Amino acid sequence: MKNSKIVWLLSLLLVVALFLAACGGDDKAKETTTDTDEKEGTTEEPEVAADEDQVLNLIMTAEIPTMDSALVTDAVGFDLLNNVNEGLYRLSQENIAVPAISDGEPKVSEDGLVYTFTLRDSNWSDGTPVTANDFEYAWKRAMNPDTASEYGPYMMSGVIKNATAISNAEMEYTELGVKAVDEKTLEVTLEKPIPYFLSLMSFGTFLPQNEAFVTAQGENYAKNSDALLYNGPFTLAKWDGTGLSWQLLKNEEYWDKETVKLTEINYDVVKETATAVNLYSNGEKDRAGLSGEYAMQYAADPELVKEQETSVFYFKYNQERVGEKTPLANVNIREAISKAFNKEDLATVVLANGSTAAYSFIPSNFVFDEEGNDFREVNGDMAVFNADEAKTAWEKGLSELGVTELSIEILGGDTELSKKMDEYFKAQLEGNLPGLSITLKEVPFNVRLDLDTNQDYDIQVAGWGPDYQDPFTFLSLWETDGGNNQMSYSNPEYDKLLTDINGSLALDIPARWEAMAKAENIIVDQDFAVGPIYQRGLMFLQKPYVKGIVAHPFGGDYSYKWAYVEGKDAK
C-alpha cells in the first residue's frame, strides 16, 4: 500500500504453498520477540509465577479511528483488531501464518482455486459460536458499496472470485466467491491461484463479524467497546469511541485462553516523545518509543530495544518529468547515483535509529523458503557503495548525454530527519560525481504525493512496506504503466516476469521464487530503476520484565497473546 503504515513492519516468514501446510518453523527463523533472553524459535510456554501481576501499561501514539474491520485502514486499528479478534489464520511467534479459527489446513482443489476451511469450535465474547456465516457476512459486507470499505476492494480484487467485477460495479457484492456451506464449513473461490493466499487470511480485513450483532447495533456498531464482539485473545474495554485511553482484558471465551498470560493491558495516547520517556522513567509505562534526539540519547541504554521493519526506502528515478526526458532516463546516470553514497554511514550515523543499509529492494527477514533461506540471500548485495564504479558509470553517462555536468533535484520530506538525510545525499553525491549539482526540494508529505502523481520531480526519496507476505507486493510496483509506477520505467522482460509470477508459475514454487529474484535483479542491479537506501528500524525503551511480545510484518504491529510479565518486583 502506497505510503502507509503498511509502510509497517518486521521479521517474517512466507506462506508459499497452495497445497502444502503453511511453512513450518526452521532453525533460521527467529521469534521476533523483545525478550533477548529467549532462545530463537522457542514456542515453549513460559513459567509464570502465580502471584505475578500480569498487567502491561502501554502507549499508543494516536486515537482509535474505528474498530470496524471492514473500515479500518490505520496502524492503531489493525494493531488492536489483531489482539481482540482472530481470523482463519493468524501470524505465529515465528511470523508464519498458521491456522487459527480454521481447524487445520484447508482442502485445496486441484486447480488451486477453491479452498475449503473447516472451523474449530470457538466462541464470540458473548458466548455465541463463531460460524462460517460470520466470515461470509464480513467479507461481503466489506465489498458492499454501502459500507464504503477501502481495504475490502483493495485486498480482495484480483484474489477472491468476482471481487474485481464487484469493485467495478459490474456485479453485486453478494456474488463474492465466499460461501458458508454449513456452520463449520467455509468455501472460498479465488479469481486465480494466489501463492500467498493463506498469508492474506491473517490480515484484518478478513476477520469475521457476527451478522446478528452487527445488524442489532446498526449505525452504533463498532463506535465503542460495548458495541463490538470479540473472538480473539483479549476484549476491548473502557473505549468510548473518542477517548485517549482504553483497556484490553483477557477474553475468557477465547478458544486458546490457556496460552494467554496477561490479564490486562492499559493504553494511553501519548503523542510527544518527551512525555512518553518521562512516563517510562517514572514507571508508569512499560514501553516508550524513541525518535530524534532521544534515539541518540538512549543509544547505549541497557533497556533499549531495536526492531527491524520491512519498510524499504529508496531513490525513485523519474525518467520523464512532466512529459520531458530527464537525465535519469540514462541507465549509467542511475547506476552512478545508486553507487555513489555510503549507505552504512547513512544508517548508523545520520539516521541512528535502528535502520540498516539496504542493498536490495526486497527487505531482509521478510520471506523465507521452506528450507529457511531468506529471499534476500538469492541475489545478495546489489548496488553497493563503490565510488570508483560510480565515477566510471557517471562519466559514461555524461558522454552518452553529450554533457560535462548535470543539475539534478532530489525531492524529499520536510521533517528534521529528512532534511538531515538529504544534506547527506547532497554532500556524498556531489563529492563522488564530478560535475553534479544537487538541488534539494523539501516539502510536506501531501505536496510530495501530488508531485509524485504528476511526475514533477527528478529523484524522490520514497518508501514502501508490504501489504502481504510475498515479494510480489514490492515487485508489482514497477509494472509498465502501473498505478505506482510514476517514474516512466518500462522493461518488457520485467513485465513478462510479473505476469508469469502470478500466472504460469503460480503453482511452481521454486520457479516462481527464481523469477522473483530475477525481477528484483533487473530493477536494482541491471536497469537501476530504483536505488535502495535503507531498511527502516525502530528503537524504544522496554522494561526488562516485559517478555514475549511478538512484532509482525503487516496488519497488527504486535501480538500480546504470548506476552507476560516476569520478575517485575525483583531487586
Short mmCIF file of N, CA and C in Angstrom, two decimals, residues 56 97 121 125 166 197 218 248 283 294 308 327 362 364 387 476 488 494 502 514 543:
data_model
loop_
_atom_site.label_atom_id
_atom_site.label_comp_id
_atom_site.label_asym_id
_atom_site.label_seq_id
_atom_site.Cartn_x
_atom_site.Cartn_y
_atom_site.Cartn_z
N LEU A 56 0.18 -5.02 31.63
CA LEU A 56 1.08 -4.15 30.89
C LEU A 56 0.46 -2.76 30.78
N ALA A 97 2.06 -17.60 8.96
CA ALA A 97 0.61 -17.63 9.00
C ALA A 97 0.17 -19.07 9.30
N ASP A 121 -14.08 -25.27 17.02
CA ASP A 121 -15.06 -24.79 17.98
C ASP A 121 -14.51 -23.54 18.66
N SER A 125 -17.25 -13.29 22.33
CA SER A 125 -17.16 -12.91 23.75
C SER A 125 -18.50 -12.98 24.47
N ILE A 166 -17.09 -6.71 -8.78
CA ILE A 166 -17.89 -6.01 -7.77
C ILE A 166 -17.33 -4.61 -7.55
N PHE A 197 -2.04 -16.67 -0.60
CA PHE A 197 -3.42 -16.54 -0.13
C PHE A 197 -3.55 -16.82 1.36
N GLY A 218 -26.69 -1.68 14.42
CA GLY A 218 -26.99 -0.66 13.40
C GLY A 218 -25.85 0.32 13.24
N LEU A 248 -7.35 -3.52 27.27
CA LEU A 248 -7.59 -4.85 26.74
C LEU A 248 -7.65 -5.78 27.94
N GLY A 283 8.06 4.93 35.72
CA GLY A 283 7.50 3.62 35.98
C GLY A 283 6.02 3.51 35.67
N TYR A 294 16.19 11.66 21.16
CA TYR A 294 16.04 10.65 22.20
C TYR A 294 16.63 9.31 21.77
N GLN A 308 13.69 -4.37 13.59
CA GLN A 308 13.84 -4.10 12.17
C GLN A 308 12.48 -4.22 11.49
N PRO A 327 17.69 13.38 -17.21
CA PRO A 327 18.97 12.66 -17.25
C PRO A 327 18.87 11.26 -16.65
N ILE A 362 13.81 -5.94 -2.00
CA ILE A 362 13.05 -6.78 -1.09
C ILE A 362 13.78 -6.79 0.24
N SER A 364 15.26 -7.71 4.03
CA SER A 364 15.75 -8.93 4.68
C SER A 364 14.79 -9.33 5.79
N ALA A 387 32.75 4.14 -4.95
CA ALA A 387 32.98 5.45 -5.56
C ALA A 387 33.62 5.35 -6.94
N SER A 476 5.55 -5.69 -7.84
CA SER A 476 4.43 -5.26 -8.68
C SER A 476 4.39 -3.75 -8.87
N SER A 488 7.95 6.45 -15.18
CA SER A 488 8.11 6.08 -16.59
C SER A 488 9.12 4.97 -16.81
N TYR A 494 10.79 -7.52 -17.67
CA TYR A 494 10.31 -7.41 -16.30
C TYR A 494 8.79 -7.62 -16.24
N ASN A 502 2.59 -14.54 -11.06
CA ASN A 502 1.25 -14.81 -10.56
C ASN A 502 0.36 -15.43 -11.62
N GLU A 514 12.57 -18.16 -8.22
CA GLU A 514 13.66 -17.77 -9.11
C GLU A 514 13.26 -16.59 -9.99
N LYS A 543 10.81 -2.18 29.59
CA LYS A 543 11.19 -2.71 30.89
C LYS A 543 11.64 -4.17 30.73
#
